mmCIF file with all atom_site columns, C-alpha atoms in Angstrom:
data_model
loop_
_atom_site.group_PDB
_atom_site.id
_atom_site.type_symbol
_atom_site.label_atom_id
_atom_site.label_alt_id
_atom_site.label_comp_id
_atom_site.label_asym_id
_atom_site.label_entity_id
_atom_site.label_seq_id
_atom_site.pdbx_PDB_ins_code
_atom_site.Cartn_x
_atom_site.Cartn_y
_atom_site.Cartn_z
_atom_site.occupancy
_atom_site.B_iso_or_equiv
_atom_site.pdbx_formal_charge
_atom_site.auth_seq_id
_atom_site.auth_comp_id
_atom_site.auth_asym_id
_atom_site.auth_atom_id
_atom_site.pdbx_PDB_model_num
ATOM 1   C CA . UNK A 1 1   ? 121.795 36.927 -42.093  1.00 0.00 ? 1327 UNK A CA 1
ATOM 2   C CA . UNK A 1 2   ? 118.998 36.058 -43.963  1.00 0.00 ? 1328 UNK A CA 1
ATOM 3   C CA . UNK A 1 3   ? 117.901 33.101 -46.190  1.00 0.00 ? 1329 UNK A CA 1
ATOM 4   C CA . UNK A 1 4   ? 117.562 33.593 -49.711  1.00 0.00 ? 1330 UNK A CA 1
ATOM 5   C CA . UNK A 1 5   ? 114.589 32.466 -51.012  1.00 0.00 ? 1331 UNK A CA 1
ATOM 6   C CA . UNK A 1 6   ? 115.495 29.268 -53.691  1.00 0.00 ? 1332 UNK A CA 1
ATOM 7   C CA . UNK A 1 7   ? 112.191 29.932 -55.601  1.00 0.00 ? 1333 UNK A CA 1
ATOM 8   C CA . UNK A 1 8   ? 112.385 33.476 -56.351  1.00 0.00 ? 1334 UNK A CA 1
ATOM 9   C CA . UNK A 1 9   ? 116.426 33.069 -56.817  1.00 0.00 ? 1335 UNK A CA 1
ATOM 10  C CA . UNK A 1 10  ? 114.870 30.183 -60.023  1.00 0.00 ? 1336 UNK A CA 1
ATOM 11  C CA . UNK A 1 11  ? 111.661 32.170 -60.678  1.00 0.00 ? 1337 UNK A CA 1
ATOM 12  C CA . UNK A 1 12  ? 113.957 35.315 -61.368  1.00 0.00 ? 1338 UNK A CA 1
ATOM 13  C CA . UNK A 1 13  ? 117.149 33.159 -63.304  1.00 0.00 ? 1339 UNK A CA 1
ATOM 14  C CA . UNK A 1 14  ? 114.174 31.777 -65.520  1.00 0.00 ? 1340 UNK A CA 1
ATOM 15  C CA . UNK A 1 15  ? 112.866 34.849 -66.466  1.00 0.00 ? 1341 UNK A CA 1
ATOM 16  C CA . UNK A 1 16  ? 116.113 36.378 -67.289  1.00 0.00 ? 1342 UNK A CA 1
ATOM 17  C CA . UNK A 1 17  ? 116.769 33.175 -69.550  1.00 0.00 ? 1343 UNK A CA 1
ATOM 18  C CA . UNK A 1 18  ? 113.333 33.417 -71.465  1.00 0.00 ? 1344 UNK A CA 1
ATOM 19  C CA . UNK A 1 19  ? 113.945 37.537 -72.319  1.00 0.00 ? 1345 UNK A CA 1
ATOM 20  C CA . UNK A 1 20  ? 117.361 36.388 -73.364  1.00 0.00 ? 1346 UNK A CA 1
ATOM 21  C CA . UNK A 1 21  ? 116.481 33.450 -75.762  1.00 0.00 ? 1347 UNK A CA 1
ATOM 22  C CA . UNK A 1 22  ? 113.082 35.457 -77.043  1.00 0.00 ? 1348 UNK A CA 1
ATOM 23  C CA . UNK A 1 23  ? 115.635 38.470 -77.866  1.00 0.00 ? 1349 UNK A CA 1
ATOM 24  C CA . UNK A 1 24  ? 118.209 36.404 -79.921  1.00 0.00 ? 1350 UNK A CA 1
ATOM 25  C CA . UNK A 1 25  ? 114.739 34.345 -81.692  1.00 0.00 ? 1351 UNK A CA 1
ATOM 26  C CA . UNK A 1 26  ? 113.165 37.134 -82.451  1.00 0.00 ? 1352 UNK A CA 1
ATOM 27  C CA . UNK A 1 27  ? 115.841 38.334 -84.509  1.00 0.00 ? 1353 UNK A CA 1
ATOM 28  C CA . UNK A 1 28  ? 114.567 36.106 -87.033  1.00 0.00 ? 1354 UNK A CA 1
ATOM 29  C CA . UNK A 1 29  ? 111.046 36.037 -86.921  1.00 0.00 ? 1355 UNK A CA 1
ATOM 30  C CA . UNK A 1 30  ? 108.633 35.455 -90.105  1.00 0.00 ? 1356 UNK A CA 1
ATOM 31  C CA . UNK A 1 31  ? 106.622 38.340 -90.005  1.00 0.00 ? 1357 UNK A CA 1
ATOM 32  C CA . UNK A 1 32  ? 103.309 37.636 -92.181  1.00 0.00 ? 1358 UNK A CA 1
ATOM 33  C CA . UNK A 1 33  ? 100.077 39.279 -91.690  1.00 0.00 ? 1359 UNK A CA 1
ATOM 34  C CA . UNK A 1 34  ? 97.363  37.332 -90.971  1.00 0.00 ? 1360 UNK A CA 1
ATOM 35  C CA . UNK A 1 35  ? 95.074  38.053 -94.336  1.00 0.00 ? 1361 UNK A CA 1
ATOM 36  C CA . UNK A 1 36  ? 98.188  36.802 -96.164  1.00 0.00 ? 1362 UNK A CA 1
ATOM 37  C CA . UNK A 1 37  ? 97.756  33.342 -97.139  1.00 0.00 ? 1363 UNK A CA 1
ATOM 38  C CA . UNK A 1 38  ? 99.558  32.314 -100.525 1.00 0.00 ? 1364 UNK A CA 1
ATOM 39  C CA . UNK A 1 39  ? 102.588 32.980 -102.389 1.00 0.00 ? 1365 UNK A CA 1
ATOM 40  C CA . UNK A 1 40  ? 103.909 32.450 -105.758 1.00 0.00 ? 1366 UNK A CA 1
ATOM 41  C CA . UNK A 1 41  ? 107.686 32.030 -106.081 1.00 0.00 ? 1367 UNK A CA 1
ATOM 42  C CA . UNK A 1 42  ? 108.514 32.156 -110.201 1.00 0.00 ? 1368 UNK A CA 1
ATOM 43  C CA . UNK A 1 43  ? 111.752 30.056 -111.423 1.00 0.00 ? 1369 UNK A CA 1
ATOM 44  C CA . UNK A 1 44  ? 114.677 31.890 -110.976 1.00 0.00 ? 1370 UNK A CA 1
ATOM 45  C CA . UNK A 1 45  ? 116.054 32.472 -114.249 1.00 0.00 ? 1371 UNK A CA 1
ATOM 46  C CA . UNK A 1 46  ? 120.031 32.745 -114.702 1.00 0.00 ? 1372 UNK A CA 1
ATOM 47  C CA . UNK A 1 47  ? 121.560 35.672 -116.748 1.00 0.00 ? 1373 UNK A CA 1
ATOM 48  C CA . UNK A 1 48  ? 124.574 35.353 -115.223 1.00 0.00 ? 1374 UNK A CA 1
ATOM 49  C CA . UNK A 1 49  ? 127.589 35.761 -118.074 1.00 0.00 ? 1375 UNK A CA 1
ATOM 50  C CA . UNK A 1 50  ? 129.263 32.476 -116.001 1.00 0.00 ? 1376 UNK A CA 1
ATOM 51  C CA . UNK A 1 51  ? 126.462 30.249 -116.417 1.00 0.00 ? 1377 UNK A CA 1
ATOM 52  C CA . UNK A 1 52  ? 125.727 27.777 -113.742 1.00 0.00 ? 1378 UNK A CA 1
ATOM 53  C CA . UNK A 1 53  ? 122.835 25.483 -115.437 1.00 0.00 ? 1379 UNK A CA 1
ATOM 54  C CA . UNK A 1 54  ? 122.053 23.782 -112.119 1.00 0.00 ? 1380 UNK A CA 1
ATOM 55  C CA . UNK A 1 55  ? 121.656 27.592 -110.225 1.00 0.00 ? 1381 UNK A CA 1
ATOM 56  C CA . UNK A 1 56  ? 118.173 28.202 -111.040 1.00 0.00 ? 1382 UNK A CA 1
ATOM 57  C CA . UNK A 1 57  ? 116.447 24.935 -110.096 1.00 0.00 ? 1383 UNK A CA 1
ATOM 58  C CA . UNK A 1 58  ? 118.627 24.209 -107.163 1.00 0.00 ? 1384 UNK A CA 1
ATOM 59  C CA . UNK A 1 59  ? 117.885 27.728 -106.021 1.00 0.00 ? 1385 UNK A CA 1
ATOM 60  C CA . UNK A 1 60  ? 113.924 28.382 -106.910 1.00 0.00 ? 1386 UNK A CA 1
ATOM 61  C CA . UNK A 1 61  ? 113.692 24.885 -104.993 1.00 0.00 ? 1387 UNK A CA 1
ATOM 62  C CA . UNK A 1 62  ? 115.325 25.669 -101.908 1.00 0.00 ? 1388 UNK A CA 1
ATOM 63  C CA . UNK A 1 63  ? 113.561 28.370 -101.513 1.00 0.00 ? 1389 UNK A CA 1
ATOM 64  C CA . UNK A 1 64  ? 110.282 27.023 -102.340 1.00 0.00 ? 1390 UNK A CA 1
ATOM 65  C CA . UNK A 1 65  ? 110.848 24.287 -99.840  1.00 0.00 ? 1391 UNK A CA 1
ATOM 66  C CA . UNK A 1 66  ? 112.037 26.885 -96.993  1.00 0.00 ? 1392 UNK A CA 1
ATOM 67  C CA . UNK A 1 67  ? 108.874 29.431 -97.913  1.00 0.00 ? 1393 UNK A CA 1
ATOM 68  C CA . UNK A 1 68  ? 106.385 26.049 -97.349  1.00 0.00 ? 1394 UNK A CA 1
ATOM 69  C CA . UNK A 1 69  ? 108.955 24.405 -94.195  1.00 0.00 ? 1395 UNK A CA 1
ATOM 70  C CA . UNK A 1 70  ? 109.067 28.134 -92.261  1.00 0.00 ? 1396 UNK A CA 1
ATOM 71  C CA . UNK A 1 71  ? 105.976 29.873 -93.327  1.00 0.00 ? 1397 UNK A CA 1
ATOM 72  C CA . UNK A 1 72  ? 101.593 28.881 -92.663  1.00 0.00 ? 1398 UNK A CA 1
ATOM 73  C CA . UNK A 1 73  ? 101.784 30.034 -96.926  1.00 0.00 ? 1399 UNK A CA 1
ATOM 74  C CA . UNK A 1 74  ? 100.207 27.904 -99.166  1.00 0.00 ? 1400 UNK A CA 1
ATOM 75  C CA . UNK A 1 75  ? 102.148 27.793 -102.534 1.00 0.00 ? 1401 UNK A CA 1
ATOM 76  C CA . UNK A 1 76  ? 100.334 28.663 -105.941 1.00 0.00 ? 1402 UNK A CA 1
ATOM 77  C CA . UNK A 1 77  ? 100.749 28.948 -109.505 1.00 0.00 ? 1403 UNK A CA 1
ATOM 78  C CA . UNK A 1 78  ? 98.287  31.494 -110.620 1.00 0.00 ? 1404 UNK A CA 1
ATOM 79  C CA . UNK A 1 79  ? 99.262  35.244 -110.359 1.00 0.00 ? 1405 UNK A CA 1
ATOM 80  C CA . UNK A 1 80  ? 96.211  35.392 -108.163 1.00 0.00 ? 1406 UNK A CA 1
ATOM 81  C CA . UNK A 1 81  ? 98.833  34.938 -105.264 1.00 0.00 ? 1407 UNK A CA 1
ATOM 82  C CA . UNK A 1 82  ? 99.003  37.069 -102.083 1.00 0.00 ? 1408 UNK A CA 1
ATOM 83  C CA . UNK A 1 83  ? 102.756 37.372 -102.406 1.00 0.00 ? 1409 UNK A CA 1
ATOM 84  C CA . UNK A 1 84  ? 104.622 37.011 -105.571 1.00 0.00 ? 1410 UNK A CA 1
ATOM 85  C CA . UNK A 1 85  ? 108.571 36.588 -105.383 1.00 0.00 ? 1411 UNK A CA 1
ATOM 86  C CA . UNK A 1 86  ? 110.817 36.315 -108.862 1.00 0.00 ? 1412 UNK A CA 1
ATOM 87  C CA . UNK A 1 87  ? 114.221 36.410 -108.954 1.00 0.00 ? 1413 UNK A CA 1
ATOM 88  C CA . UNK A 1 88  ? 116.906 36.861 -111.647 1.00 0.00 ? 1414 UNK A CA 1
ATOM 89  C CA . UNK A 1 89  ? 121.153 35.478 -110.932 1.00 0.00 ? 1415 UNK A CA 1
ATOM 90  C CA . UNK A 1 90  ? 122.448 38.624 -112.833 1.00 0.00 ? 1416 UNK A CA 1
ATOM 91  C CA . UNK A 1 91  ? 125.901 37.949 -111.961 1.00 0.00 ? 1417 UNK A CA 1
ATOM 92  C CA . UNK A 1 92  ? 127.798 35.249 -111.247 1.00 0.00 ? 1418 UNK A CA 1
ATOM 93  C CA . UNK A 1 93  ? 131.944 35.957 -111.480 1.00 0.00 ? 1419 UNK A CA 1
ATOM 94  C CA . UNK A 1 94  ? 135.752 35.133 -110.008 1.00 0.00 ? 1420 UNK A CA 1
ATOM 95  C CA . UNK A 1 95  ? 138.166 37.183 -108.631 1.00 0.00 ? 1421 UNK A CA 1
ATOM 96  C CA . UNK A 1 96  ? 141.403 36.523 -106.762 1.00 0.00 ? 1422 UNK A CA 1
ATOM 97  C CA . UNK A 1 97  ? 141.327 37.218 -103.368 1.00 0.00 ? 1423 UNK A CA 1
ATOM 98  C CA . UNK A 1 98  ? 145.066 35.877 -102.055 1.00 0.00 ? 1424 UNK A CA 1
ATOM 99  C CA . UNK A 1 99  ? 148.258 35.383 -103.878 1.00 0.00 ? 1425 UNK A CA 1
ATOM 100 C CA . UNK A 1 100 ? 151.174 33.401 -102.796 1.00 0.00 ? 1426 UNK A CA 1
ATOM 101 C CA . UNK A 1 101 ? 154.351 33.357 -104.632 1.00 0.00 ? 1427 UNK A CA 1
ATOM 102 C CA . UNK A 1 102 ? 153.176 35.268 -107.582 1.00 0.00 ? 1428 UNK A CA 1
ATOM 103 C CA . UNK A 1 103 ? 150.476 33.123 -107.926 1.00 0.00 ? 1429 UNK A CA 1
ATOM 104 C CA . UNK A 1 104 ? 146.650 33.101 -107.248 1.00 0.00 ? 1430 UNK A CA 1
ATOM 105 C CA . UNK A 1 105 ? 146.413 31.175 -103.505 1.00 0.00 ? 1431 UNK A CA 1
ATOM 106 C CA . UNK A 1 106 ? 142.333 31.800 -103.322 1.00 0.00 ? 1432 UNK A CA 1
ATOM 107 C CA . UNK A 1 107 ? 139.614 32.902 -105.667 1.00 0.00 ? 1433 UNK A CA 1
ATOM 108 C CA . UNK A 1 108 ? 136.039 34.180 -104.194 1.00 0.00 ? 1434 UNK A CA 1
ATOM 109 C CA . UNK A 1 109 ? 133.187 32.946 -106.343 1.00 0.00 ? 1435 UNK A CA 1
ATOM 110 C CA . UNK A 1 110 ? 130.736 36.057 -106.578 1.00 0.00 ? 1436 UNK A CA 1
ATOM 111 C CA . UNK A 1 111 ? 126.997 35.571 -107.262 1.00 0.00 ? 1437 UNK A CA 1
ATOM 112 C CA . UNK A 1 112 ? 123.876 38.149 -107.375 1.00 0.00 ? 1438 UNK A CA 1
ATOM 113 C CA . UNK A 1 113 ? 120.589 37.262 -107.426 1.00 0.00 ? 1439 UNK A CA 1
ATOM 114 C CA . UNK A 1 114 ? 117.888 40.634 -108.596 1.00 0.00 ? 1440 UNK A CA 1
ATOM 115 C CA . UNK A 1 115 ? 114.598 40.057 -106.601 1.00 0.00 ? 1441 UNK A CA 1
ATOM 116 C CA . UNK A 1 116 ? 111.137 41.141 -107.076 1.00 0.00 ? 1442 UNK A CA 1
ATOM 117 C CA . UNK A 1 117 ? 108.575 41.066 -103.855 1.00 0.00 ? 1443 UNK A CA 1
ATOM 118 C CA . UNK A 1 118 ? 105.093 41.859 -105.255 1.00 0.00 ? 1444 UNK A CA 1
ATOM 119 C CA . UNK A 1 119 ? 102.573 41.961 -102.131 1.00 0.00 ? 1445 UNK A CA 1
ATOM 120 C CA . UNK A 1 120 ? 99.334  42.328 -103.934 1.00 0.00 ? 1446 UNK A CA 1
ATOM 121 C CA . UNK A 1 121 ? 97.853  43.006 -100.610 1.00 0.00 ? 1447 UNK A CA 1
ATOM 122 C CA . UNK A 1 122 ? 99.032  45.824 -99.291  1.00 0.00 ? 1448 UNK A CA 1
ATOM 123 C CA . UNK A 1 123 ? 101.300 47.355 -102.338 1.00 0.00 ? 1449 UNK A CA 1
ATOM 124 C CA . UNK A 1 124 ? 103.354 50.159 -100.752 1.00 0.00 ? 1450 UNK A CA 1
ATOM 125 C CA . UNK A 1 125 ? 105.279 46.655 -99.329  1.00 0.00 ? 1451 UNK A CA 1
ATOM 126 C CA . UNK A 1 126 ? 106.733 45.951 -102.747 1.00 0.00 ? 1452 UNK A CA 1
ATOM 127 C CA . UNK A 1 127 ? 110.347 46.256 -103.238 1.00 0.00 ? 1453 UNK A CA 1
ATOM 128 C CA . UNK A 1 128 ? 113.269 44.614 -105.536 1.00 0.00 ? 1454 UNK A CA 1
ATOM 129 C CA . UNK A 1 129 ? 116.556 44.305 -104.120 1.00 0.00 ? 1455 UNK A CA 1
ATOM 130 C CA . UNK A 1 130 ? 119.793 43.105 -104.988 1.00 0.00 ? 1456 UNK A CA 1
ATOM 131 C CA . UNK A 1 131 ? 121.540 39.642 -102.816 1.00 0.00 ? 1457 UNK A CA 1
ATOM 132 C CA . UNK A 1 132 ? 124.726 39.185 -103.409 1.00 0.00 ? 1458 UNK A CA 1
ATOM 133 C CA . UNK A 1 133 ? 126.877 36.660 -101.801 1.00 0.00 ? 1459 UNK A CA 1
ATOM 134 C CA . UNK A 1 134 ? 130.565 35.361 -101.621 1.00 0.00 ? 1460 UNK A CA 1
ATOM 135 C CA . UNK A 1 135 ? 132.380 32.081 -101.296 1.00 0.00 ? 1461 UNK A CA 1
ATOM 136 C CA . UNK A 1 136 ? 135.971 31.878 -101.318 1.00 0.00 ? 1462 UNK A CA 1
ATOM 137 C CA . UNK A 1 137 ? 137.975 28.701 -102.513 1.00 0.00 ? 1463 UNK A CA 1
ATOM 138 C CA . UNK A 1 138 ? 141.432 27.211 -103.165 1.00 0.00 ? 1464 UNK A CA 1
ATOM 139 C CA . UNK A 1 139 ? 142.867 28.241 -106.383 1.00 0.00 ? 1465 UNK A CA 1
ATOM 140 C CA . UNK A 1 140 ? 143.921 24.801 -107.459 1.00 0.00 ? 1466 UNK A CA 1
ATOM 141 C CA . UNK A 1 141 ? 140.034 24.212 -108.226 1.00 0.00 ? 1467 UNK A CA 1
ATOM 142 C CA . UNK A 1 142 ? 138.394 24.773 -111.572 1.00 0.00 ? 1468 UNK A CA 1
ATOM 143 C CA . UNK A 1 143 ? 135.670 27.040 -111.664 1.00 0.00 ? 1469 UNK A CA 1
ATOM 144 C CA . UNK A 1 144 ? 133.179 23.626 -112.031 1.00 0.00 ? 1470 UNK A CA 1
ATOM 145 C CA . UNK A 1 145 ? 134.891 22.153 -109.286 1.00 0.00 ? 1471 UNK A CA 1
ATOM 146 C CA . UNK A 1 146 ? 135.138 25.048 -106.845 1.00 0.00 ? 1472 UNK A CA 1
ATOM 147 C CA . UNK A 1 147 ? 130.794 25.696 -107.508 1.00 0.00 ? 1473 UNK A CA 1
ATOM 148 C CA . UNK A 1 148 ? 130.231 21.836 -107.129 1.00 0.00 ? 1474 UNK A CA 1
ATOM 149 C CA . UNK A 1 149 ? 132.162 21.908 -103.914 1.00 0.00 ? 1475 UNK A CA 1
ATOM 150 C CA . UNK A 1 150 ? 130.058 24.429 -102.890 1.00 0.00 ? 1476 UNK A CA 1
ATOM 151 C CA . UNK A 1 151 ? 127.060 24.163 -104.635 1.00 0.00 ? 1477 UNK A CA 1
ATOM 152 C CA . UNK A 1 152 ? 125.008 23.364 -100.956 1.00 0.00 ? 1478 UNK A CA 1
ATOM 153 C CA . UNK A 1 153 ? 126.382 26.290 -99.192  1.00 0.00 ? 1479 UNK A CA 1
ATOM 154 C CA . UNK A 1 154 ? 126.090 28.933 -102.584 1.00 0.00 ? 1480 UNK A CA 1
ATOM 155 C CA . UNK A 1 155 ? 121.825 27.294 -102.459 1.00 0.00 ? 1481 UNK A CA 1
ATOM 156 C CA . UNK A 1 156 ? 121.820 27.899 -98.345  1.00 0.00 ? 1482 UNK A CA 1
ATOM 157 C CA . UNK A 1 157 ? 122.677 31.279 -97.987  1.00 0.00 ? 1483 UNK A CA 1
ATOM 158 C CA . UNK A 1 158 ? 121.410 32.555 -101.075 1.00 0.00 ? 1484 UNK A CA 1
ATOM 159 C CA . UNK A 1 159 ? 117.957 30.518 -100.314 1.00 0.00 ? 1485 UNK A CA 1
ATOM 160 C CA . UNK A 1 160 ? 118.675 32.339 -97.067  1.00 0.00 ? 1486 UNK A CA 1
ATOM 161 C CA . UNK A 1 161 ? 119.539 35.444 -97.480  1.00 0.00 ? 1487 UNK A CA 1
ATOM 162 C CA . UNK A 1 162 ? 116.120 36.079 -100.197 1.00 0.00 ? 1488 UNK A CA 1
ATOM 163 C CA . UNK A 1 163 ? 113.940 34.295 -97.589  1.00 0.00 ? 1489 UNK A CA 1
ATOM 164 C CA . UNK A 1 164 ? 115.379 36.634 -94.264  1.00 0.00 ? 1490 UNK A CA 1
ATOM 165 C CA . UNK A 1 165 ? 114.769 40.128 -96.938  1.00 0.00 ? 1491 UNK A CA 1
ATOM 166 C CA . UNK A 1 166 ? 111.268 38.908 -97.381  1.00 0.00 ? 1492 UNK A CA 1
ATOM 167 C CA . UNK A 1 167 ? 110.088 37.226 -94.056  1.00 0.00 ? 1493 UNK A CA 1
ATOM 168 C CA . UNK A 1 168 ? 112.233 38.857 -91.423  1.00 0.00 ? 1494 UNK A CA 1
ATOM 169 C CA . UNK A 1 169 ? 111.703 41.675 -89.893  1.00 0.00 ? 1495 UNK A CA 1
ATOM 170 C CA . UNK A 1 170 ? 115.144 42.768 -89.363  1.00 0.00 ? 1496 UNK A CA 1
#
């Protein structure tokens, strides 16, 4: 019988762990091209017929601080930018989603956001596209009371969602 080498045996378990862990990260990788070095993300403006006032800001900010947190982009103002993202909540409405008793058990808050992806570098890249996201709660809550208990999870994954149809190649 022979003796099984302990470095190779590491060397190779190693290996297998880095292809594993650089699969699953690349999944989400910011993919920017070098000559790309600002972006301009406009206030989200709601249209929404259920009218969240605190959407927009909470939203355009997230995603402003994500953009500058996860990106080497340097934010401007001017429409001189490399990138330019806007972004519109066209819809934001309730539907019941579980009855119990003859009654509504759970509602599911829906909400769309319309975005606009100008890259003024390379223009065959530009593209609008429609997010659209849902959060379920208990049918006891108010409307108000169901998108304040939410209100951090509804800016996350929307904030998300925008940033991963932008950056991510994926």
């Amino acid at each position: 019988m022979s003796k099984s080498n302990p470095l190779s045996f590491a060397s190779f378990l190693l290996i297998g762990l880095m292809l594993l862990f650089s699969g699953c990260y690349s999944f989400r990788d910011v993919s920017i091209p070098p000559e790309v070095k600002t972006v301009r993300i406009q206030y989200f403006e709601n249209k929404a017929r259920l009218f969240n006032p605190v959407l927009s800001p909470l939203l355009t900010d997230k995603l402003r601080q994500k953009v500058i947190s996860q990106t080497r982009l340097t934010q401007v103002q001017g429409e001189d930018a490399d990138y330019d993202i806007a972004g519109t909540i066209t819809d934001c409405s309730v539907s019941t989603t579980g009855i119990s008793n003859q009654q509504a058990a759970s509602n599911r808050l829906n909400i769309t956001v319309q975005i606009e992806f100008k890259n003024r570098l390379d223009e065959s890249k530009n593209f609008e596209a429609s997010v659209t996201r849902n959060f379920d709660f208990s049918a006891s809550l108010t409307l108000d009371q169901a998108q304040l208990q939410l209100q951090d999870e509804i800016i996350r994954n929307l904030s998300d969602e925008i940033f991963n149809r932008i950056f991510s190649n994926w």
